[in-house]
Each structure stands twice: as C-alpha cells, then as structure tokens.
Short mmCIF file of C-alpha atoms in Angstrom, two decimals:
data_model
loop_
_atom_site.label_atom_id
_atom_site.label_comp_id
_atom_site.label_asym_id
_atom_site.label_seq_id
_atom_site.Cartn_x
_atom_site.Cartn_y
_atom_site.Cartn_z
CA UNK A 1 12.72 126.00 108.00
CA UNK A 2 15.31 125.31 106.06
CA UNK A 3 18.43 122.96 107.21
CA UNK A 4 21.34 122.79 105.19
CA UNK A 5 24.85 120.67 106.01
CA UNK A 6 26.78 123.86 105.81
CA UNK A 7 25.81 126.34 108.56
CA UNK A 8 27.78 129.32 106.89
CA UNK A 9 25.04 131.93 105.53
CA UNK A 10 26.68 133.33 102.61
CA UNK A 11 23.70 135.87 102.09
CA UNK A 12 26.29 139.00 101.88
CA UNK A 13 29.30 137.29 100.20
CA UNK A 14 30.73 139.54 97.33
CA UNK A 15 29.08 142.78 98.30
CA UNK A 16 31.79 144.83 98.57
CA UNK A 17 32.12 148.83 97.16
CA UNK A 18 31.50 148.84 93.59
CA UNK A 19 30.03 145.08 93.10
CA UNK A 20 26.36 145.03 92.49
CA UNK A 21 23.50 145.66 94.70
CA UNK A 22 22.85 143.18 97.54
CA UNK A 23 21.15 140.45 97.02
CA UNK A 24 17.68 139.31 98.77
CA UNK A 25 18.11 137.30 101.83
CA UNK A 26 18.66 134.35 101.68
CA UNK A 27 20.77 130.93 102.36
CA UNK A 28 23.18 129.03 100.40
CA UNK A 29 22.68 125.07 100.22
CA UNK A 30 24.38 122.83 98.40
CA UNK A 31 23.70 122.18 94.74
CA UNK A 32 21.06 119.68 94.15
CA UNK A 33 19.85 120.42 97.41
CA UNK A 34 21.45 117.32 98.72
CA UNK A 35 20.92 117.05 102.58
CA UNK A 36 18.23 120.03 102.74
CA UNK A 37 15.35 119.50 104.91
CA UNK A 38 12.25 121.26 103.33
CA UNK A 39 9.34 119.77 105.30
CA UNK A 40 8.23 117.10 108.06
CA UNK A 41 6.75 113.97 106.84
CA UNK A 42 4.89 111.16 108.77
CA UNK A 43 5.33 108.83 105.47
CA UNK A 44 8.88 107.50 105.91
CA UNK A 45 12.40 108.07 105.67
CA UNK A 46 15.48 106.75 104.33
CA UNK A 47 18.92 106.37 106.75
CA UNK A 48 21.39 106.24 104.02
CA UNK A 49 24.58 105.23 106.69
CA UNK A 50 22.39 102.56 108.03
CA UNK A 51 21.08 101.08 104.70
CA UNK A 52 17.46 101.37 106.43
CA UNK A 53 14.47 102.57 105.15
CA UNK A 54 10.46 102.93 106.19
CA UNK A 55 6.81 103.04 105.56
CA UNK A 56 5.56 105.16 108.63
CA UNK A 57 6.86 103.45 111.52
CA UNK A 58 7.82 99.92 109.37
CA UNK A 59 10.62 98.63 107.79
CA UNK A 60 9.94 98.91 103.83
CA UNK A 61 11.61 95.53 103.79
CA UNK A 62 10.06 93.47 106.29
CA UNK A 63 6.48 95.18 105.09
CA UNK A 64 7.63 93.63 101.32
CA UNK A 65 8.51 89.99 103.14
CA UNK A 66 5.52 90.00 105.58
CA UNK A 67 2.47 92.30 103.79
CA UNK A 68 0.34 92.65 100.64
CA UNK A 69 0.64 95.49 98.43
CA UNK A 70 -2.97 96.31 99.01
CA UNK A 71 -1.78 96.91 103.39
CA UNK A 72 1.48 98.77 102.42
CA UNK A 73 -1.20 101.05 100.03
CA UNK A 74 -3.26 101.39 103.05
CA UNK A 75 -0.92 102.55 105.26
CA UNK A 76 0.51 105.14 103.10
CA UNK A 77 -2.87 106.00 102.53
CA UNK A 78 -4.60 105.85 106.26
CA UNK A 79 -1.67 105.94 108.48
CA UNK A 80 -1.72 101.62 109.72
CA UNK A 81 -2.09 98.46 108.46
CA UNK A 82 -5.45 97.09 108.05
CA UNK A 83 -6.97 94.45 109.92
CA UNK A 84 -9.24 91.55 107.76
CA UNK A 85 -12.12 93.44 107.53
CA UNK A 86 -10.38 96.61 106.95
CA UNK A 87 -8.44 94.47 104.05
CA UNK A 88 -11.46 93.35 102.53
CA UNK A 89 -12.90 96.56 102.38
CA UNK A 90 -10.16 98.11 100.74
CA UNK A 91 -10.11 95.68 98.45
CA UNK A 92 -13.60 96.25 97.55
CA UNK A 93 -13.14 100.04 97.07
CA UNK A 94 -10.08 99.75 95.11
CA UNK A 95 -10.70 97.14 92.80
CA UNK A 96 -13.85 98.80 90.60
CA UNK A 97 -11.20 102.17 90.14
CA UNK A 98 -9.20 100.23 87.86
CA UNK A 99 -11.58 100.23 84.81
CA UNK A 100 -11.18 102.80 82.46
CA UNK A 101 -13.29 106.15 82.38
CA UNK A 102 -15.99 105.77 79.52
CA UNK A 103 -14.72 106.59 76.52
CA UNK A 104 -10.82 106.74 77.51
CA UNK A 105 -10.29 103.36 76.04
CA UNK A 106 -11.26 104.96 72.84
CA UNK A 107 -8.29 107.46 72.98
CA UNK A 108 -5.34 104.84 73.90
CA UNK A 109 -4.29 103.15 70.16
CA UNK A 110 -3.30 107.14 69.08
CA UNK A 111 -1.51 107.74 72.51
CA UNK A 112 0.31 104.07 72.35
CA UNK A 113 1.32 105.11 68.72
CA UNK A 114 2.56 108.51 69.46
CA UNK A 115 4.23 107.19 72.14
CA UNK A 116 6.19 104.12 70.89
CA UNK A 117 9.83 105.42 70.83
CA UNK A 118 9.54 106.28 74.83
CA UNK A 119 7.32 103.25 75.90
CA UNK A 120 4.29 103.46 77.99
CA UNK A 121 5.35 105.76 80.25
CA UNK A 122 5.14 108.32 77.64
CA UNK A 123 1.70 107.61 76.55
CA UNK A 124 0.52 107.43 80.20
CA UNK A 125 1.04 111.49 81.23
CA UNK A 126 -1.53 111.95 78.57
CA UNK A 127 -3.67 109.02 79.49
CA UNK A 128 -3.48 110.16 82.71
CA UNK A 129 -4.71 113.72 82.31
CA UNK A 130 -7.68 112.49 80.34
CA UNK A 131 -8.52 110.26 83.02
CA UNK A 132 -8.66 112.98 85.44
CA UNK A 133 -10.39 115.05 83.02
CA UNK A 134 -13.02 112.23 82.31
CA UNK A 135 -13.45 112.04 86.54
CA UNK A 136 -13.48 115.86 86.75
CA UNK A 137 -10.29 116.01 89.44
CA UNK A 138 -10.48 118.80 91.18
CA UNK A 139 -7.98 120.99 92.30
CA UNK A 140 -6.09 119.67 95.72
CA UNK A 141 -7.08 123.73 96.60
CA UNK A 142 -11.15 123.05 96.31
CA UNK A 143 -11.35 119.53 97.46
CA UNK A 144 -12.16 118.40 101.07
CA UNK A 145 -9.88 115.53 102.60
CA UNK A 146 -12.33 112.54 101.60
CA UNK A 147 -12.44 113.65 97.47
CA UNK A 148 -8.66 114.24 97.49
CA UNK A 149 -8.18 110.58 99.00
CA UNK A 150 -10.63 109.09 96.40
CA UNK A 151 -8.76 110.59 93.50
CA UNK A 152 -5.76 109.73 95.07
CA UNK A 153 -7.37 106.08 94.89
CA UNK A 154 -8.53 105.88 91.99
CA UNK A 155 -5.04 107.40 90.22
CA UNK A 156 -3.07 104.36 92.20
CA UNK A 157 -5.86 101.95 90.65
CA UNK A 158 -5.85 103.27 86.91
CA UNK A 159 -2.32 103.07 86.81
CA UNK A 160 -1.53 99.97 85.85
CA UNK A 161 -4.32 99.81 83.86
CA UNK A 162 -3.49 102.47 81.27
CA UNK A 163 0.42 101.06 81.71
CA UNK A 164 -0.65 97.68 80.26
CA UNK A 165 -3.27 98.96 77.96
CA UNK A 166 -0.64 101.27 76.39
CA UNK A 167 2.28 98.46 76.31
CA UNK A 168 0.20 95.55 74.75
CA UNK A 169 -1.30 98.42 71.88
CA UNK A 170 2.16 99.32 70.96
CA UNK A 171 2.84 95.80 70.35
CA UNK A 172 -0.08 95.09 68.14
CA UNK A 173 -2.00 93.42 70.79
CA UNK A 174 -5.38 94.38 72.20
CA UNK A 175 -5.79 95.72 76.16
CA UNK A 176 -6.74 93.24 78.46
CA UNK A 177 -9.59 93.94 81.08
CA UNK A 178 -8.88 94.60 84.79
CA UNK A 179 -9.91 91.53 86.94
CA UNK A 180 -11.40 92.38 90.31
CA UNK A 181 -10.97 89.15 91.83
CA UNK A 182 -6.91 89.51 91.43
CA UNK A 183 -4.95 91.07 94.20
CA UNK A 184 -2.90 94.07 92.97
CA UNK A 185 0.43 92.66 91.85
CA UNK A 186 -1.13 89.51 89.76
CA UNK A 187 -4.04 91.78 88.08
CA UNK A 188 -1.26 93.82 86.62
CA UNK A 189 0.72 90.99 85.74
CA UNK A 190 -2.36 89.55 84.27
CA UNK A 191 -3.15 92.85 82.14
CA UNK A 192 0.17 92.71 81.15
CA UNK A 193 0.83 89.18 79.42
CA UNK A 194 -2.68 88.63 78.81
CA UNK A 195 -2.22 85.02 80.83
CA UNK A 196 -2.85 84.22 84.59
CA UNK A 197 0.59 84.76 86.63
CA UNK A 198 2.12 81.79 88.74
CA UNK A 199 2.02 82.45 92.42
CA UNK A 200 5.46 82.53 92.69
CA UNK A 201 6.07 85.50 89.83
CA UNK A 202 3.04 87.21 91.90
CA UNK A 203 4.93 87.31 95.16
CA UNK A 204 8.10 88.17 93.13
CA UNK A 205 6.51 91.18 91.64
CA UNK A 206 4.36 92.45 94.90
CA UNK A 207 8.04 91.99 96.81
CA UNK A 208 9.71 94.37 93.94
CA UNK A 209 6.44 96.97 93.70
CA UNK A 210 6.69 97.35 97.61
CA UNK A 211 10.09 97.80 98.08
CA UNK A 212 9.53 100.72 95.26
CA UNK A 213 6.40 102.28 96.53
CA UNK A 214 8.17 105.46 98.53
CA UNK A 215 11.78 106.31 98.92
CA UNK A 216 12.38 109.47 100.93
CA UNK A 217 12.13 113.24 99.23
CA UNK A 218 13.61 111.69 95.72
CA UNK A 219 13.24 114.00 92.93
CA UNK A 220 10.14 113.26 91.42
CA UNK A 221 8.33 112.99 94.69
CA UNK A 222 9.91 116.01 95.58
CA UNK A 223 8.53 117.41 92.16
CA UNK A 224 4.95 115.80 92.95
CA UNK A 225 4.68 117.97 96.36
CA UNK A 226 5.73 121.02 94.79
CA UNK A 227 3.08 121.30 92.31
CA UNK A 228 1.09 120.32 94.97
CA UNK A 229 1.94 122.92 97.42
CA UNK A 230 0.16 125.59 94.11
CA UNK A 231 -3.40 123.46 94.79
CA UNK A 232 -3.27 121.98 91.52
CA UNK A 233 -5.75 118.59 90.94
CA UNK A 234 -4.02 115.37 92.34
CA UNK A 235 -3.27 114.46 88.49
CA UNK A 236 -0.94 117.37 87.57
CA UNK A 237 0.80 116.50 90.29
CA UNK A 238 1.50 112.95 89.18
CA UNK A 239 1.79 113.87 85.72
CA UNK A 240 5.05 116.12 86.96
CA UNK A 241 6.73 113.36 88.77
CA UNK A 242 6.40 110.96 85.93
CA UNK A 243 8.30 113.18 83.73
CA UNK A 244 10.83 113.59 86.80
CA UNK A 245 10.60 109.92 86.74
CA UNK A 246 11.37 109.39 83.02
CA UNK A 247 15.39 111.04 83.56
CA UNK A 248 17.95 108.25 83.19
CA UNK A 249 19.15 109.24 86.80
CA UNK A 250 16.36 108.48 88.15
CA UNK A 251 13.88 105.90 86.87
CA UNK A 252 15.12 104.71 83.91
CA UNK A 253 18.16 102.22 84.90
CA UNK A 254 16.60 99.06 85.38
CA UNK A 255 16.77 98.11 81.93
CA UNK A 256 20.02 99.84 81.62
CA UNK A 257 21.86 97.22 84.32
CA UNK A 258 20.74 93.95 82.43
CA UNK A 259 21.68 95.51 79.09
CA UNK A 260 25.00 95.71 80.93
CA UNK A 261 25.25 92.22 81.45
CA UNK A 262 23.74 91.40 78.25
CA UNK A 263 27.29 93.62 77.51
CA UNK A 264 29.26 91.57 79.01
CA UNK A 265 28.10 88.67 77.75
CA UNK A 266 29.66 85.79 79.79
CA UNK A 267 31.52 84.60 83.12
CA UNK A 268 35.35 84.67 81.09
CA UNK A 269 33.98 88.89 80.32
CA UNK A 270 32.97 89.55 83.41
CA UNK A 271 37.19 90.98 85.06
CA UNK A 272 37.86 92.44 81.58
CA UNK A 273 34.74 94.24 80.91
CA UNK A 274 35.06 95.64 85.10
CA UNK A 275 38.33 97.00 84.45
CA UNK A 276 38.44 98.69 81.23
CA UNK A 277 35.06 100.65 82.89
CA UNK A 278 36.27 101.49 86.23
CA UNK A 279 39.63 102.44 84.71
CA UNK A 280 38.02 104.67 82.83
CA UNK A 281 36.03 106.33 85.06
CA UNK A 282 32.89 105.03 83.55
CA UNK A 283 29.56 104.69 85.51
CA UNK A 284 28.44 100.77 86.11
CA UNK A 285 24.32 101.19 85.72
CA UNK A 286 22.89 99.47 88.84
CA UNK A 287 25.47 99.87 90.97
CA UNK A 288 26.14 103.05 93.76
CA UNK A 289 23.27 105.39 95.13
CA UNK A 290 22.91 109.25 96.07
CA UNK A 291 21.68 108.11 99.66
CA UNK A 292 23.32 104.55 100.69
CA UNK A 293 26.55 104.40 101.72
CA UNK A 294 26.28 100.62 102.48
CA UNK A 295 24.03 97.82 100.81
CA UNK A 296 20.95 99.00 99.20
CA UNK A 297 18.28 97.39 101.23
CA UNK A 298 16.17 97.21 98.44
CA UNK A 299 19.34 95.16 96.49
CA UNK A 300 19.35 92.93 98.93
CA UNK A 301 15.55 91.89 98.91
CA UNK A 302 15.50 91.32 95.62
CA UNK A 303 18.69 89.75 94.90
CA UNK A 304 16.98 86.87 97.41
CA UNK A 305 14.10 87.21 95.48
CA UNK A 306 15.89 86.20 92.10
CA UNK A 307 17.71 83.33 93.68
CA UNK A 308 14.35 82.07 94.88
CA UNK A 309 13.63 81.84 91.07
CA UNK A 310 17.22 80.36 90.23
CA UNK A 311 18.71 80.23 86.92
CA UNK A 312 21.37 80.86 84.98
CA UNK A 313 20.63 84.96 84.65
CA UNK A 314 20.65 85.07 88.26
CA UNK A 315 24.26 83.33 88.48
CA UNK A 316 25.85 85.22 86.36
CA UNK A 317 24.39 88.74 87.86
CA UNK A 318 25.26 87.76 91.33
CA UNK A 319 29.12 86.86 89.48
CA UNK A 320 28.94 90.28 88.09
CA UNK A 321 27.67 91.65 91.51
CA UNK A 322 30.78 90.30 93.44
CA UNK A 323 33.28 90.46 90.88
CA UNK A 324 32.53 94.70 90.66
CA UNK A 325 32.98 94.74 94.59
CA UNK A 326 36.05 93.11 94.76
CA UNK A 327 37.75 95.15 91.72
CA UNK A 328 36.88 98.46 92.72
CA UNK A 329 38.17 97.09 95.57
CA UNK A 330 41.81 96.34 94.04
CA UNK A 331 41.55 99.03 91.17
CA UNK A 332 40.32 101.98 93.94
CA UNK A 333 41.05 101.30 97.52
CA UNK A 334 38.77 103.04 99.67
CA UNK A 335 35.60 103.59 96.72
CA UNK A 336 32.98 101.60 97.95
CA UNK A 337 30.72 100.80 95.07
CA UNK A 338 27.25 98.41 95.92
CA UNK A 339 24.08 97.97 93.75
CA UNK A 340 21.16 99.42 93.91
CA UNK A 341 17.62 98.64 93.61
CA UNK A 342 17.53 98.80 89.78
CA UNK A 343 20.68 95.82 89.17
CA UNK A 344 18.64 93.08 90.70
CA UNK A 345 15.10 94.88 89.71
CA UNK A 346 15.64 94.40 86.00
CA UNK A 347 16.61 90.44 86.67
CA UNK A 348 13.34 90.10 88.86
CA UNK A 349 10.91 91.36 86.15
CA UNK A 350 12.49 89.44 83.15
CA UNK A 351 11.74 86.67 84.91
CA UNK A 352 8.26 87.88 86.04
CA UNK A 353 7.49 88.46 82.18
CA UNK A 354 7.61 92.05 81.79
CA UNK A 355 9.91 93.21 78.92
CA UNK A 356 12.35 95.80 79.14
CA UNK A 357 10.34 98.90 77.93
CA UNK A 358 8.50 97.71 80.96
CA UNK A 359 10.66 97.51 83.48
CA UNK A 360 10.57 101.96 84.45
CA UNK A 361 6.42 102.10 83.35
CA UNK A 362 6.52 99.47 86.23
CA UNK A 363 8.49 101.12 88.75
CA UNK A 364 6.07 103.99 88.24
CA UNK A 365 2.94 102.17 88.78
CA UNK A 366 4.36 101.46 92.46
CA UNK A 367 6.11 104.66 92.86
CA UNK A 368 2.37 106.45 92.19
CA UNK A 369 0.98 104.73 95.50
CA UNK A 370 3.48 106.46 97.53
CA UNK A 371 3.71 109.96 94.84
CA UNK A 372 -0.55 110.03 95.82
CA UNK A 373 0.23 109.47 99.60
CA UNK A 374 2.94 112.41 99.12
CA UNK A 375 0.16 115.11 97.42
CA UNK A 376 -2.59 114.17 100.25
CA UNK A 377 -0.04 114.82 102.96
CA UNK A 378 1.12 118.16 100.97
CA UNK A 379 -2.25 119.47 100.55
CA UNK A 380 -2.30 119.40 104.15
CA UNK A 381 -0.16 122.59 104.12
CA UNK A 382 -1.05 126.08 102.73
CA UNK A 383 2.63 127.27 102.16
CA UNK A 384 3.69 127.21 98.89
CA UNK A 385 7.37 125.95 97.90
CA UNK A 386 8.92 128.69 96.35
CA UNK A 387 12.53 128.32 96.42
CA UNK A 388 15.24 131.04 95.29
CA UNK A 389 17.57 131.13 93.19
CA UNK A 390 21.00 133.49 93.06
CA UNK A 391 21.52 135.71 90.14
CA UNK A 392 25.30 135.53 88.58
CA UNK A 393 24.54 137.06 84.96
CA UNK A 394 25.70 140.09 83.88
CA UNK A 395 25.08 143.72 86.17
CA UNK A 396 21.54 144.88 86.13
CA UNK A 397 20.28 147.27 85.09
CA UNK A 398 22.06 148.26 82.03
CA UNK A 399 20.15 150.38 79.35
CA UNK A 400 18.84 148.81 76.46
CA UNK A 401 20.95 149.17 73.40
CA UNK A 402 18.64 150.72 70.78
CA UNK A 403 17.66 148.79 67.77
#
C-alpha cells in the first residue's frame, strides 16, 4: 500500500485527444518520496512534530542514557532487551566476529591506499565484500532465519574492525587487534587510537553510536531494504547503503559543522559570520533536519554529553548554537532553524579522539547495527520494491532516423 500526503491520483492527468498514449496506472507522490509509507516496521519510528524517536517500543534516548550498545544491538536484533545472562551471552557470540577473515588483513594496505582521498569509508565497501566473500554470505533468498542473523552479526562486529584497520593504514600506522574483553564502544575506540579509552570518552562514544544506530526509513536504510527485497546476500545490501551513506546530505556533515566553527573562528565572529550566511540564503551545516520540526532529540543528548566533557570547544559551539537561533530569529521571523545530530556529533568525537575523516566511517559503524536489523526484517517479505517512474521525454514511438 502506498500512502502519500496528497490524496489526488493524478494517474490520467494530460491525456487528452492528441497527447500521447495513457500512461500505466499509477499514483503521484511527492518528489523524494517525502511522507510515503512503503512498508510496516516493528524496528522504530521517528515523530518529527514531537522531536521523538524509538528502538521498538523505547525511547532511542533514554535507551542511549540507561543501556549498553551491546542491549540496544540486541533488541534491534531479537526484538527486547536482554537480561544478564542473555547479555553475557551476546557478548560471547559477538565478540570472536570481530577478527578479520583469514587472509583479509592481507588485502587492507592496497584498499587503505586506494582509498585515501575519501577516508575509510571508501576502502570499507570493498573490505566489506571480501569479507562476505571470505565467509561465503549467502543470498538473503537461500538462507534460513538463523544464517541471515549470524551474517547480520558478524557484519555489525567486522565493522569497526575494517573502519580502524583502514584509518590507522592510511596514516602510516599498523591495525590494531580487536580485544574481546572490551565492550563495543571502547574496543573500537581502542582499535582506533591504538591506546586504552578513559571511561568517560567510552560512555561519550556508546551515548553518540546509540543515538545513531536507526533513524526511521532514511535514505540509505531505505536503499539497504531495497536491495534486500531482490534476495541479494546481507553484504550487498550494506555495501548499497554505505554509498547512500557517503552523500553530503546525508552522512557526511559531522565534520562539515566543526569546520564551520573552525570558520568562524571566535566569539567577536560568531553575529557577523550568522548574518552574512543567512542573508544569503546559505545552508548552516549542522543545523535544520528533513524530519524535526522542533529540537533534534539526538542534539540534545549530545550537546549534554559535550558539556559533561567541558571545555572551551564546547562553549563556543553552544555560543554558536544560540546565537543562530536567535538571528534567524530577527533576520527571518517565523524560520525555525535547530541543530541536528551532526553539530554536536562532530564536538563529541574530537573530544573522544577520532579525527575528522572519522567522524562519517563512525556514524556508519553504528548506523550498520540498525541497516542489518533493517535487511533481516526485509527478508521477511517476498515482494519486491519496484517503484515507477513517469515518462516526460519526447513522444514514443518515433521511427528511427536512418544512419
């Protein structure tokens, strides 16, 4: 079924004597497909008006105060939170997953060359297929419920293995080994830096990689289930999202709203630089969202998190935070204009350690838990997404000029 905000069917529209031939049937939605509902999902939701969002039937932002990332993964996963020994067992299954397949290592120094201008993320579509190569993946089509959620494991585990593998050999430094007696978040930071987190940048990080893991029918988990709905391996489909997840618009403006206030410079910048940009009609990176028309939820989590940590970064971004609010205010009465999850993202992993070319590679090694939850809820249905599109080129047919 498919929902659109617009209940005028414009099927017909244009077919009057002489124009061409009628088009297939069909119904009109609104570019972008903004406010289309193309399937049911027991995963989540996001209620834009409310500034709300949720894992199953919790709040994304009390499950990033209150929960490990290892319970949030299981409940994508298996549908609840686990208990202790449910915990420990996941643990146990997960952690062995993040080693490399044999041989893989071997390939990474060529991909983390080839891929230097775009960062890790580039090198890790590649790194990724050859993983699921190595593990002989099988198509979501031929695989029974219990091998699609192993892969779908081991993918979430690997991650951020091949992401810090791939970052530290661009950089001239050699991969550091997966740990299994670190929890999620301080493993990666771990494999990362090549030095033993403090707890307090390991809850900063877990808070920042849970508030990321899912976030409604986006467009590369919207691109994830659709090569999933052809019964491609679990892989493909993840290797498609992270090149929906590579766009600017989408993934790529963490680093982009701290290089803004690296452009701005200092507190006596701050009113001129707003002004000339909103003037002009410019777009502020981190601030406004396709969904939210209030606070992003996610903003606000992690704008406490970076005043936990203090500092004079985190002053002046929460300046620039209130000083953008209160000039679009005066400059365009009416605009409301908030940040979104990637202005106070980009402060939280500086100060975590993670460099810049880091900060989207890390938003994807969250964003696969909940891209692998996606697929194995997908595979559960045997229609294929096949979408249409409406013709507005020249007349057909129309004979073929000779040569």
């Amino acid at each position: 079924m498919v929902i659109t905000s617009d209940s005028t069917t414009r099927a017909g529209a244009g077919n009057a004597a002489g124009s061409s031939p009628t088009p297939p049937a069909g119904v009109d939605v609104p570019r972008g497909l903004k406010g289309v509902v193309v399937t049911q999902t027991a995963l989540g939701d996001v209620r834009g008006r409310e500034g709300f969002y949720h894992y199953r039937q919790y709040s994304a932002v009390e499950l990033a105060e209150r929960r490990s990332l290892e319970d949030v993964w299981h409940l994508m996963v298996f549908g609840g939170l686990p208990d202790t020994a449910a915990r420990a067992a996941f643990a146990a299954r997960v952690a062995p997953l993040r080693r490399l397949p044999a041989g893989l290592g071997e390939l990474l120094p060529a991909l983390a060359r080839a891929g230097r201008s775009g960062g890790a993320l580039d090198g890790l579509r590649t790194a990724l297929s050859l993983a699921g190569a190595a593990r002989g993946v099988a198509p979501l089509y031929d695989a029974d419920e219990a091998a699609r959620v192993d892969d779908a494991l081991f993918v979430g585990a690997v991650t951020p293995t091949l992401v810090a593998a791939l970052h530290r050999l661009a950089h001239g430094l050699a991969p550091v080994e997966p740990r299994d007696d670190l929890p999620f978040a301080a493993n990666y930071l771990y494999m990362v830096t090549g030095a033993e987190p403090t707890a307090a940048q390991v809850r900063a990080i877990e808070r920042y990689l849970i508030c990321t893991v899912d976030h409604g029918f986006n467009a590369s988990t919207f691109t994830a289930r659709v090569i999933a709905s052809t019964g491609a391996d679990l892989v493909a489909c993840v290797v498609g999202a992270i090149g929906a997840l590579s766009g600017p618009l989408h993934g790529g403006a963490p680093s982009r709203a701290l290089d803004t206030l690296d452009e701005i410079g200092g507190p006596e910048r701050i009113d001129p630089w707003i002004r000339e940009h909103v003037l002009a009609g410019d777009r502020i990176m981190g601030f406004g969202h396709a969904v939210y028309r209030t606070e992003d939820p996610r903003s606000r989590l992690l704008r406490a998190v970076a005043e936990d940590f203090g500092g004079g970064l985190v002053a002046f971004a929460v300046q620039v935070e209130r000083r953008v609010v209160e000039l679009l205010a005066e400059l365009k009465p009416g605009r409301e204009l908030h940040t979104n999850v990637e202005f106070y993202a980009g402060v939280v992993m500086e100060l975590c350690g993670l460099a810049r070319d880091m900060f989207t590679p890390t938003f994807a090694v969250a964003r696969m838990l909940g891209w692998t939850a996606n697929i194995l809820e997908q595979a559960t249905d045997s229609k294929i997404i096949r979408p249409s599109a409406r013709y507005v080129g020249p007349p057909a047919p129309q004979p073929v000029p000779a040569p």
